[in-house]
Coordinates of C-alpha atoms in Angstrom, one line a residue:
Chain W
X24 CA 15.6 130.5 -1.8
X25 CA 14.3 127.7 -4.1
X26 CA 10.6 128.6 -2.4
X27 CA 8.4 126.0 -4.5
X28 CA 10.8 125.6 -7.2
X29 CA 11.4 121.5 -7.5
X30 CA 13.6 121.2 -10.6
X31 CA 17.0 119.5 -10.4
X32 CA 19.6 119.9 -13.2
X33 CA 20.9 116.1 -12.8
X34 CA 19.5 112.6 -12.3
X35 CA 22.3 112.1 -9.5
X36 CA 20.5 115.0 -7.4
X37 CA 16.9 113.7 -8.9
X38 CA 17.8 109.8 -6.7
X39 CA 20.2 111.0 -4.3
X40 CA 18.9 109.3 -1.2
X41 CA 17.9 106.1 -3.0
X42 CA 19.6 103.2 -1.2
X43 CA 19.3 99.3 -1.0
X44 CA 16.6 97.7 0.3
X45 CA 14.4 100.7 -0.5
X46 CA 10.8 100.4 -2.1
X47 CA 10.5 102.2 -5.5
X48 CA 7.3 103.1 -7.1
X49 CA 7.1 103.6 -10.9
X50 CA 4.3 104.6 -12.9
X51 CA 3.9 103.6 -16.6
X52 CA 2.1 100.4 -18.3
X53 CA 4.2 98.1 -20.4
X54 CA 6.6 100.8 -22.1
X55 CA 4.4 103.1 -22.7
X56 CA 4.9 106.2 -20.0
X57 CA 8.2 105.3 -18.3
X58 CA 10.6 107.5 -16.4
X59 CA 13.4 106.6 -18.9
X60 CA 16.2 108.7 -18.3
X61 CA 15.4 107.3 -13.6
X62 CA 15.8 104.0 -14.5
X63 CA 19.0 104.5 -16.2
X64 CA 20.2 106.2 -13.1
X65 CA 19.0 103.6 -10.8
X66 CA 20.9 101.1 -12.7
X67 CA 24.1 103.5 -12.4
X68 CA 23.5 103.8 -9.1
X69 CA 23.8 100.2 -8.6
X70 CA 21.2 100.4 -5.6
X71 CA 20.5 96.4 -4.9
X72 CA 17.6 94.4 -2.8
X73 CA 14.8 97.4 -4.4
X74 CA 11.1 96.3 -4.4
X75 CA 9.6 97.6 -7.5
X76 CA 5.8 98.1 -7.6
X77 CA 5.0 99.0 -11.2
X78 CA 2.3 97.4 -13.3
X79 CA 5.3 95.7 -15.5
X80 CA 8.5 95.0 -15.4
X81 CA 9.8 96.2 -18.6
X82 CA 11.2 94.5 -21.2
X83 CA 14.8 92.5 -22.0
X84 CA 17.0 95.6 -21.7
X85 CA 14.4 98.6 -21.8
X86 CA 12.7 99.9 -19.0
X87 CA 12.8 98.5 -15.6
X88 CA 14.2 95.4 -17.3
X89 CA 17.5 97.5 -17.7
X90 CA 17.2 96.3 -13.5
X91 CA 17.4 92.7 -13.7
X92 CA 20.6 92.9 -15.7
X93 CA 22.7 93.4 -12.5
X94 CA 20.2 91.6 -10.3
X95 CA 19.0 95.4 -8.6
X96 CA 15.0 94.3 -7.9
X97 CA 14.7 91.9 -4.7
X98 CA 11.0 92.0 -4.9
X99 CA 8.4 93.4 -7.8
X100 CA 4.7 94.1 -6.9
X101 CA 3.2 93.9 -10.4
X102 CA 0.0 92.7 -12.3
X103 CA 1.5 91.5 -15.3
X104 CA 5.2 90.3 -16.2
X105 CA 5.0 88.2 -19.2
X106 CA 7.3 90.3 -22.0
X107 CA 10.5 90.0 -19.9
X108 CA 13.1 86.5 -20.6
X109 CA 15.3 87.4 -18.0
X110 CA 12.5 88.3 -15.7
X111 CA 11.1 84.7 -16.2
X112 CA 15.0 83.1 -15.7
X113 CA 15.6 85.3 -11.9
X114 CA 12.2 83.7 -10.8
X115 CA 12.5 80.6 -11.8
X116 CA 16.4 80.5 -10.3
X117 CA 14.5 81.9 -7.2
X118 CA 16.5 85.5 -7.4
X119 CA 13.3 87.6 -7.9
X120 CA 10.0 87.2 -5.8
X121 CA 7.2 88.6 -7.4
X122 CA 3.8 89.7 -6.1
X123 CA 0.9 89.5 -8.5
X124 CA -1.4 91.7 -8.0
X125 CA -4.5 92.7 -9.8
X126 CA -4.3 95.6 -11.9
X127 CA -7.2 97.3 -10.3
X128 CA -6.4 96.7 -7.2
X129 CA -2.8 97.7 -7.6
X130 CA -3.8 100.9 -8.6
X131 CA -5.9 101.1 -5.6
X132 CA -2.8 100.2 -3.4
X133 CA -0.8 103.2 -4.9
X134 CA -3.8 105.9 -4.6
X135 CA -4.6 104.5 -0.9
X136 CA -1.2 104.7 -0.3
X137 CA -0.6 108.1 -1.3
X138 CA -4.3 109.4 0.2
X139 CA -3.7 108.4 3.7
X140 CA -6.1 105.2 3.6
X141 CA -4.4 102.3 5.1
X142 CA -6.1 99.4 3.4
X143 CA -9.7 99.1 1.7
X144 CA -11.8 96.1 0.7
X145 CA -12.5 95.1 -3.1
X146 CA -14.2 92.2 -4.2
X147 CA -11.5 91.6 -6.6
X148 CA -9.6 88.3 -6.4
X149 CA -12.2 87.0 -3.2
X150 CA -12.1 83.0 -3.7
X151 CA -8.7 83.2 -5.8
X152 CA -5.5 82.9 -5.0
X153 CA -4.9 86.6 -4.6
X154 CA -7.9 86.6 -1.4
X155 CA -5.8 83.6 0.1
X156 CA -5.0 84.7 3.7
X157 CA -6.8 88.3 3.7
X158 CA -9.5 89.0 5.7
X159 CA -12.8 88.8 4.1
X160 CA -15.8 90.7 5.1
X161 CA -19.2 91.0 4.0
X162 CA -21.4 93.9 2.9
X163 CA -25.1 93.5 1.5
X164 CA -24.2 90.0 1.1
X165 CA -21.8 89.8 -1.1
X166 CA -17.7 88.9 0.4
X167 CA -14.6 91.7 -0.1
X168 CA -11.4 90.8 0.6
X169 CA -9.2 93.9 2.6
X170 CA -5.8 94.7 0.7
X171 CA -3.6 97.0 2.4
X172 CA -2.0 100.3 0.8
X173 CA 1.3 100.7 -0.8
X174 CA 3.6 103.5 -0.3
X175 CA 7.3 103.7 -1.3
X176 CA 10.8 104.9 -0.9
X177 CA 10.7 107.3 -3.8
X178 CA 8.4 107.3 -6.4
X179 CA 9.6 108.0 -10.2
X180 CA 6.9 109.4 -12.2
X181 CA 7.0 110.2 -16.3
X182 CA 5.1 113.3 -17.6
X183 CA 4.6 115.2 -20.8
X184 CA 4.7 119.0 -19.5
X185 CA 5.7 119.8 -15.8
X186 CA 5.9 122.8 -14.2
X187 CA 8.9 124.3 -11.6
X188 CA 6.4 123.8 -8.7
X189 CA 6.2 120.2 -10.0
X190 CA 2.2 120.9 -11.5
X191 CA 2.3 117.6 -13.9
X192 CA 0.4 117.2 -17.1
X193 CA 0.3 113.3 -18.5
X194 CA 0.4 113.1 -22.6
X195 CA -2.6 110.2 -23.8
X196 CA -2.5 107.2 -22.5
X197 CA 1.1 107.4 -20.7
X198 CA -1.0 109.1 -18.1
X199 CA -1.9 105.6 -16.9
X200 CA -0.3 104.5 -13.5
X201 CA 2.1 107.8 -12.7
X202 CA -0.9 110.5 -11.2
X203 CA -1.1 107.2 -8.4
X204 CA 2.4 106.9 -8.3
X205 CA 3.0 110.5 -7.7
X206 CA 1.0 110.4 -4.4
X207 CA 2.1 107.6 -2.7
X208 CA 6.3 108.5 -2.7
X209 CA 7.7 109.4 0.5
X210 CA 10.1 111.1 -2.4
X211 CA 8.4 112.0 -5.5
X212 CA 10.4 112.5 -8.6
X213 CA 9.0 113.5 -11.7
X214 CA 10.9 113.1 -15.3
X215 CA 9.4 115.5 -17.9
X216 CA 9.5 116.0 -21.7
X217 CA 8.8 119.5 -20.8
X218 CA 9.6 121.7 -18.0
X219 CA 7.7 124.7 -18.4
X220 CA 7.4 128.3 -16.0
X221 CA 4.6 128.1 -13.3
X222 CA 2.0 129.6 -14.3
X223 CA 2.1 128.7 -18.1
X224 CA -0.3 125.5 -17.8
X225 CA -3.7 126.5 -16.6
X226 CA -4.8 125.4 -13.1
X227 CA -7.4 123.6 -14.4
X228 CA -5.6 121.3 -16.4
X229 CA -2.9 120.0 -14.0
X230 CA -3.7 116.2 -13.2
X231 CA -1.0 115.7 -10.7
X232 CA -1.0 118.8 -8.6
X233 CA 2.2 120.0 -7.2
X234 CA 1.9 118.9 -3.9
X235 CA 2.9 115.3 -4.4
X236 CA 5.7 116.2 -6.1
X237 CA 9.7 116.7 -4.6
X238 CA 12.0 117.0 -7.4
X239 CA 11.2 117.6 -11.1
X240 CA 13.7 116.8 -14.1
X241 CA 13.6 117.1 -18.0
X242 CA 14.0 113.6 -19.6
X243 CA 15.2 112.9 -23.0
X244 CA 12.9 109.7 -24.1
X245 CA 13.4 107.0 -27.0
X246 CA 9.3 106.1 -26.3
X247 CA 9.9 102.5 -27.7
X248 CA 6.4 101.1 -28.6
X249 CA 6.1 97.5 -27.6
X250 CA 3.6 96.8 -30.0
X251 CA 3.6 98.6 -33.0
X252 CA 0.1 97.7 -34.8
X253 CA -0.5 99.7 -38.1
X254 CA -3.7 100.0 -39.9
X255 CA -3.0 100.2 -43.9
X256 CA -5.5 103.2 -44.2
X257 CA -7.9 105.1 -42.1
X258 CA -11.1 102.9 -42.6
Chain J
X29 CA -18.0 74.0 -35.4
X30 CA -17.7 78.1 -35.4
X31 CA -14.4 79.7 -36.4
X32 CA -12.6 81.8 -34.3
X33 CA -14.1 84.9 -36.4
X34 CA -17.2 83.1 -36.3
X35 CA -17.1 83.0 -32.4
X36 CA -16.5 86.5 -32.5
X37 CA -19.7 87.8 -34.6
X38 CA -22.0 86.0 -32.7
X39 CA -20.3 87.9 -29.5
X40 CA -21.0 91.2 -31.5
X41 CA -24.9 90.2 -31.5
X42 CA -25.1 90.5 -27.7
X43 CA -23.8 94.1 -27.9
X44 CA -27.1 96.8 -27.5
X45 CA -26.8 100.7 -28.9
X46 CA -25.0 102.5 -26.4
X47 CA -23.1 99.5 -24.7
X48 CA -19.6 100.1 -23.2
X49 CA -17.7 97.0 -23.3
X50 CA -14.4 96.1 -22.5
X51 CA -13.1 93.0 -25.1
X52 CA -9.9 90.9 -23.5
X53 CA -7.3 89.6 -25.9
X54 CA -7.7 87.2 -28.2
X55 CA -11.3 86.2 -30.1
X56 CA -12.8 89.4 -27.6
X57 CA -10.7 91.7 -29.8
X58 CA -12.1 90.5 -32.8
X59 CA -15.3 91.1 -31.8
X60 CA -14.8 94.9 -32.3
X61 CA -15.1 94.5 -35.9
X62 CA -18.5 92.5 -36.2
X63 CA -20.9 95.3 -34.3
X64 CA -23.6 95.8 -36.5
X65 CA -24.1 99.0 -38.2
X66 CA -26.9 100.2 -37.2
X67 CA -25.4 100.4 -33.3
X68 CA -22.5 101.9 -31.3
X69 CA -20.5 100.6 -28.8
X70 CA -17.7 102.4 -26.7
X71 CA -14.9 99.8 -25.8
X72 CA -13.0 100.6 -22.7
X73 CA -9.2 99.5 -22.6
X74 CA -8.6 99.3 -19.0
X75 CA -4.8 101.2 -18.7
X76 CA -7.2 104.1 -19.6
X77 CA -8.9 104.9 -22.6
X78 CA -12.9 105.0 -23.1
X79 CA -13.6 104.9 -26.8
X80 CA -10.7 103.1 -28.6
X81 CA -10.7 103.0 -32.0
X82 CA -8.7 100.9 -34.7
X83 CA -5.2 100.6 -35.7
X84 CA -3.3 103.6 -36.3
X85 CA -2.0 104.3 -39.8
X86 CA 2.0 104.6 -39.7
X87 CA 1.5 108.4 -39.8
X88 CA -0.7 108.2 -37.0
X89 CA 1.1 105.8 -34.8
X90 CA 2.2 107.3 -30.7
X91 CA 3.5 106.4 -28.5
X92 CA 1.7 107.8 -25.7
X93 CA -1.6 105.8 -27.6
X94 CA -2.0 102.0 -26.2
X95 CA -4.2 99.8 -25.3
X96 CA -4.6 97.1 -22.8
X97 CA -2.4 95.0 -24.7
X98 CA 0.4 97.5 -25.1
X99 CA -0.6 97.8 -29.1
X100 CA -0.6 100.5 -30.1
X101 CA -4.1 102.4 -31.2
X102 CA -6.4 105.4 -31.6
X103 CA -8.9 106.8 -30.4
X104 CA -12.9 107.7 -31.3
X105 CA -14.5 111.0 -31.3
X106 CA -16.0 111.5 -27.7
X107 CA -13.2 109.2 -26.3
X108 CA -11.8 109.9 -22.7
X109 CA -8.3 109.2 -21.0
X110 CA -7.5 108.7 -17.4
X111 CA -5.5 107.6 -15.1
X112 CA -5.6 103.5 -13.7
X113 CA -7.5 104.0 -10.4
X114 CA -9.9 105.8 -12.8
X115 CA -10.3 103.0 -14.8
X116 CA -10.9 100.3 -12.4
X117 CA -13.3 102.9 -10.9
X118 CA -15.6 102.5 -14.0
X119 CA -14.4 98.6 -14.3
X120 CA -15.4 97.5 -10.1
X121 CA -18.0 100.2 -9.8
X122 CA -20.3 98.2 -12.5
X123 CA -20.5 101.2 -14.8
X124 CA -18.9 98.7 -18.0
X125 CA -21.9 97.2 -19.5
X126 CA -20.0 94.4 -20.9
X127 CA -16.6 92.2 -20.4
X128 CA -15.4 89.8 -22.7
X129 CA -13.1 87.6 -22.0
X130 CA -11.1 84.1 -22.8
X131 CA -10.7 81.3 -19.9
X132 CA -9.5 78.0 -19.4
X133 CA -12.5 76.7 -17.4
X134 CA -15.5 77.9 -16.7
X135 CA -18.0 75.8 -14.0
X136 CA -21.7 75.6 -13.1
X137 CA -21.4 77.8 -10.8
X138 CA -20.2 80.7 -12.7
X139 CA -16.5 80.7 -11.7
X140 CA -14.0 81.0 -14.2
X141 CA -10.4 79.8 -14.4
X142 CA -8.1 82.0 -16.8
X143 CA -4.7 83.1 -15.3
X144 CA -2.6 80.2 -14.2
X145 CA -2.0 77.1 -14.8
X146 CA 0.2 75.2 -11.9
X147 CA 3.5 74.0 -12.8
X148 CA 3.6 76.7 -15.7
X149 CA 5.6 79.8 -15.8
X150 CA 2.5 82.5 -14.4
X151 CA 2.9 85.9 -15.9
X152 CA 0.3 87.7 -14.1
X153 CA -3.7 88.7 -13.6
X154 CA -3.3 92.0 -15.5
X155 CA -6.9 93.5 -15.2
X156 CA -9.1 90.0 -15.4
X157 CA -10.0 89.9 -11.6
X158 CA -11.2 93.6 -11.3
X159 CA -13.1 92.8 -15.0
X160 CA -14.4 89.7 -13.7
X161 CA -15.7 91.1 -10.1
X162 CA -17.0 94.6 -11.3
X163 CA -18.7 94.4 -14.8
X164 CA -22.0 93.9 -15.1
X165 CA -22.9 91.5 -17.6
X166 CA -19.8 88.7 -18.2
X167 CA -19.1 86.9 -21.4
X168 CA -16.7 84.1 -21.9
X169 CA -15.5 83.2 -25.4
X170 CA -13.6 79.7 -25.6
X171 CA -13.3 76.3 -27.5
X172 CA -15.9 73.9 -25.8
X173 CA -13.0 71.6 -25.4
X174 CA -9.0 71.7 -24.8
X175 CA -6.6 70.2 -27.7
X176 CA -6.9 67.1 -26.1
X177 CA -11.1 67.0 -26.6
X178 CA -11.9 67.3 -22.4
X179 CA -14.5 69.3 -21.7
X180 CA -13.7 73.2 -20.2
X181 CA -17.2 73.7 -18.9
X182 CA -17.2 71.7 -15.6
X183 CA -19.0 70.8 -12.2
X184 CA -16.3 72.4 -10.8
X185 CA -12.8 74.7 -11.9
X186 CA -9.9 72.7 -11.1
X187 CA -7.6 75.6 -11.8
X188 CA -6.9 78.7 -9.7
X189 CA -9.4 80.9 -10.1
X190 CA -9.8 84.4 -11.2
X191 CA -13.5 85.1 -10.1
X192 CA -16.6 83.4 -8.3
X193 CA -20.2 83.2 -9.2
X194 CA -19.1 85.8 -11.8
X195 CA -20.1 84.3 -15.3
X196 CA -23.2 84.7 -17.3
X197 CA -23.1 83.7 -20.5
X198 CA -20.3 81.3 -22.4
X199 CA -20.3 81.4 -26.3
X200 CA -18.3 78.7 -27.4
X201 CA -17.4 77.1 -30.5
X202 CA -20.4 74.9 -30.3
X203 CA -22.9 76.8 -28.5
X204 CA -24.0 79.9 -26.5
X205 CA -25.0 78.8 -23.2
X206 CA -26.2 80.9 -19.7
X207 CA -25.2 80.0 -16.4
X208 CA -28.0 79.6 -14.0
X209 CA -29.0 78.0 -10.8
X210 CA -25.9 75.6 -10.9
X211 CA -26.4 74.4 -14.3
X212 CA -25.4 75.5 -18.0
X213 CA -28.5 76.4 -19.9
X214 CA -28.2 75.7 -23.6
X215 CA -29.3 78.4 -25.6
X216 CA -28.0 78.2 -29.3
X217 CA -26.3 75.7 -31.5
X218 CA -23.8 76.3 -33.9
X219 CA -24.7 75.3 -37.5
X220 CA -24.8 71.9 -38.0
X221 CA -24.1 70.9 -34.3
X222 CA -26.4 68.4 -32.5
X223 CA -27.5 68.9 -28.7
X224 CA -25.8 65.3 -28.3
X225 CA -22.2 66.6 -29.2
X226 CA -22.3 69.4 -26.8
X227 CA -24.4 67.4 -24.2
X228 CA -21.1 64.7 -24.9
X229 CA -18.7 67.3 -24.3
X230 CA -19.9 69.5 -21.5
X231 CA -18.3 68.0 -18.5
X232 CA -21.4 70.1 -16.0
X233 CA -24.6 69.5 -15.4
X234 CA -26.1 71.0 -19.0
X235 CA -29.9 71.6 -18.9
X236 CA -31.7 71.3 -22.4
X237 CA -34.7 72.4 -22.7
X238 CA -37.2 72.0 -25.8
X239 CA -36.1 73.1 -29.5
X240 CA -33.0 74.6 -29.0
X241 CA -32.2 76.6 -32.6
X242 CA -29.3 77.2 -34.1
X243 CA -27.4 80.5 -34.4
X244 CA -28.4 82.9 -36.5
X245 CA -25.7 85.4 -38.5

């Protein structure tokens, strides 16, 4: 009996399930807290038609931009996309859609999503061309658009230090999207530096309990920094 | 005419003891160096970190240690790091004393125009439209005019729009004005700029009233 134990010994058992047309949820922000080792198997996997929500889209031949090479990502749900040349040639050829969505609000989508809430308003992007065609409603006078909750398919999550029962601790500030991500998969796989017993992180620290998560798996990661800004000395 | 720098310190003057602000790319950044001494200032980079500090050294640089724009950074003692919902939390829920941020156009009415431009290539909102509708006190840092000398402060936006009835306070290279009751407010020159430059190339209705001094550094 695996009881609560969630920890897979290979990225073909960590995705199996994942098929076309699925919905995808990825945490991490730019580079910087990416399931690595996932997106390499979704790209072996050869899985086609996904929509990806994830802040970004990678970069030219890191990340989730490893998923434009073979054309994989139908649809992305993200707030920013700039770094990505290949990104910019599949939309412009009409071969990507994309779905800009404000950061904030696209964290919202993921945490409703995985809470149970089916939609929420935000005053975010009311009178811009995110609010077009979203019902607006006010409250003490001032207007909120309603934006509906996002869950997905599977949901691929990057931590520093799981547990076997899937307990996740984030490292800094590649915490960022994956505690929302982890909630709102219908199949929640986390990708660890670390997978440690249960019971050797204490309760209190956990940030993304258990619960969310189904299968657990211990990355190897390069980390690539996508900015790498150095001061000469500590002023 | 005031340097980007320039722009930048007189930004830092607007910050009080105990301010959290969040600074957007560009001339905001820079305004993290000019605080005065004698306050602090926690800055908020919104994919999670309260209380950013500088540049790492190259034995210090992580990873896992970003800001908003994906540089790579440290942090302050007494900083904090959370998650993105957490973030926006603090960001929509008005508890960010100040944002600082660039923009294309900016109108009488307080809206403001940064993200897109039609027929260009759009990359994306990022955090602007939660900054713009949750923080409580909104500046705008940009040149008065585009390259080709037209006015960016306007009757109206022309360009998709990132938030409404949003801005407060525009410090430009020729002037720091307020927004108020459908008009921009002139409240500082830059050095050796006349009110009939800026009154020439401020596109909206511009309201000047008495003496209007000159910046101070």
């Amino acid at each position: 009996m695996a009881g609560f134990n969630k920890v897979v010994s290979s990225y073909d058992e960590a995705m199996a399930g994942l098929k076309d047309g699925m919905t995808v949820i990825a945490g991490g922000f730019g580079l910087c807290g990416i399931p690595e080792g996932i997106i390499s198997q979704i790209k072996d996997m050869a899985v086609k038609e996904l929509t990806v929500v994830s802040n970004n889209c990678g970069v030219d031949g890191f990340g989730l931009g490893l998923l434009l090479e073979d054309k994989q990502i139908k649809k992305m749900v993200s707030s920013y996309v700039g770094e990505n040349a290949l990104f910019e040639k599949q939309l412009l050829d009409g071969e990507l859609e994309v779905e800009l969505t404000p950061q904030g609000t696209l964290a919202e989508k993921m945490r409703a999503g995985g809470a149970g809430i089916p939609a929420f308003y935000t005053a975010t992007g009311y009178g811009t061309p995110v609010g077009e065609g979203k019902e607006v409603k006010e409250f003490d006078g001032r207007p909120y658009i309603l934006e509906h909750a996002i869950t997905g398919d599977f949901a691929i999550v990057k931590a520093w230090k799981v547990d076997t029962y899937g307990n996740c601790v984030y490292r800094h500030t590649a915490q960022n999207f994956n505690p929302m991500a982890a909630t709102a998969g219908k199949i929640t796989v986390v990708e660890a530096e670390e997978i440690v017993e249960a019971g050797s992180l204490s309760p209190s620290e956990i940030h993304t309990p258990g619960i969310y998560v189904n299968r657990v798996i211990k990355g190897s990661f390069e980390k690539r920094i996508e900015r790498r800004v150095v001061s000469k000395e500590a002023v | 005419m005031l340097t980007r720098d320039q722009i930048a310190m007189r930004v830092a003057q607007e910050f009080k003891d105990g301010d959290y602000v969040n600074l957007g790319i560009g001339i905001p950044t820079l305004a993290a160096n000019y605080v005065p001494n004698d306050i602090s200032v926690m800055l908020q980079s919104e994919n999670g970190l309260l209380g950013m500090g500088r540049y790492p050294t190259e034995d210090e640089v992580d990873a896992d240690m970003i800001n908003a724009g994906k540089e790579t950074v440290t942090a302050i003692t007494g900083a904090s790091i959370f998650n993105s919902a957490e973030s926006f939390a603090m960001i929509r829920g008005g508890h960010v004393d100040f944002t600082v941020l660039g923009a294309f156009e900016v109108d009488v009415s307080g809206n403001i125009a940064s993200w897109m431009i039609p027929g260009k290539l759009v990359k994306g909102m990022g955090g602007a439209m939660d900054l713009v509708a949750g923080a409580k006190n909104i500046i705008v840092t940009m040149t008065h005019t585009d390259k080709h000398g037209n006015s960016k402060l306007l009757p109206e936006c022309t360009l998709p729009l990132t938030g409404v009835n949003c801005i407060t306070r525009i410090i430009t290279d020729l002037a720091v004005l307020s927004v108020e009751n459908g008009a921009f407010v002139l409240q500082e020159r830059a050095p050796g700029v006349s009110v009939k430059e800026i009154q020439a190339k401020t596109a909206g209705k511009l309201v000047v009233s008495g003496d209007v001094p000159e910046m101070q550094f």
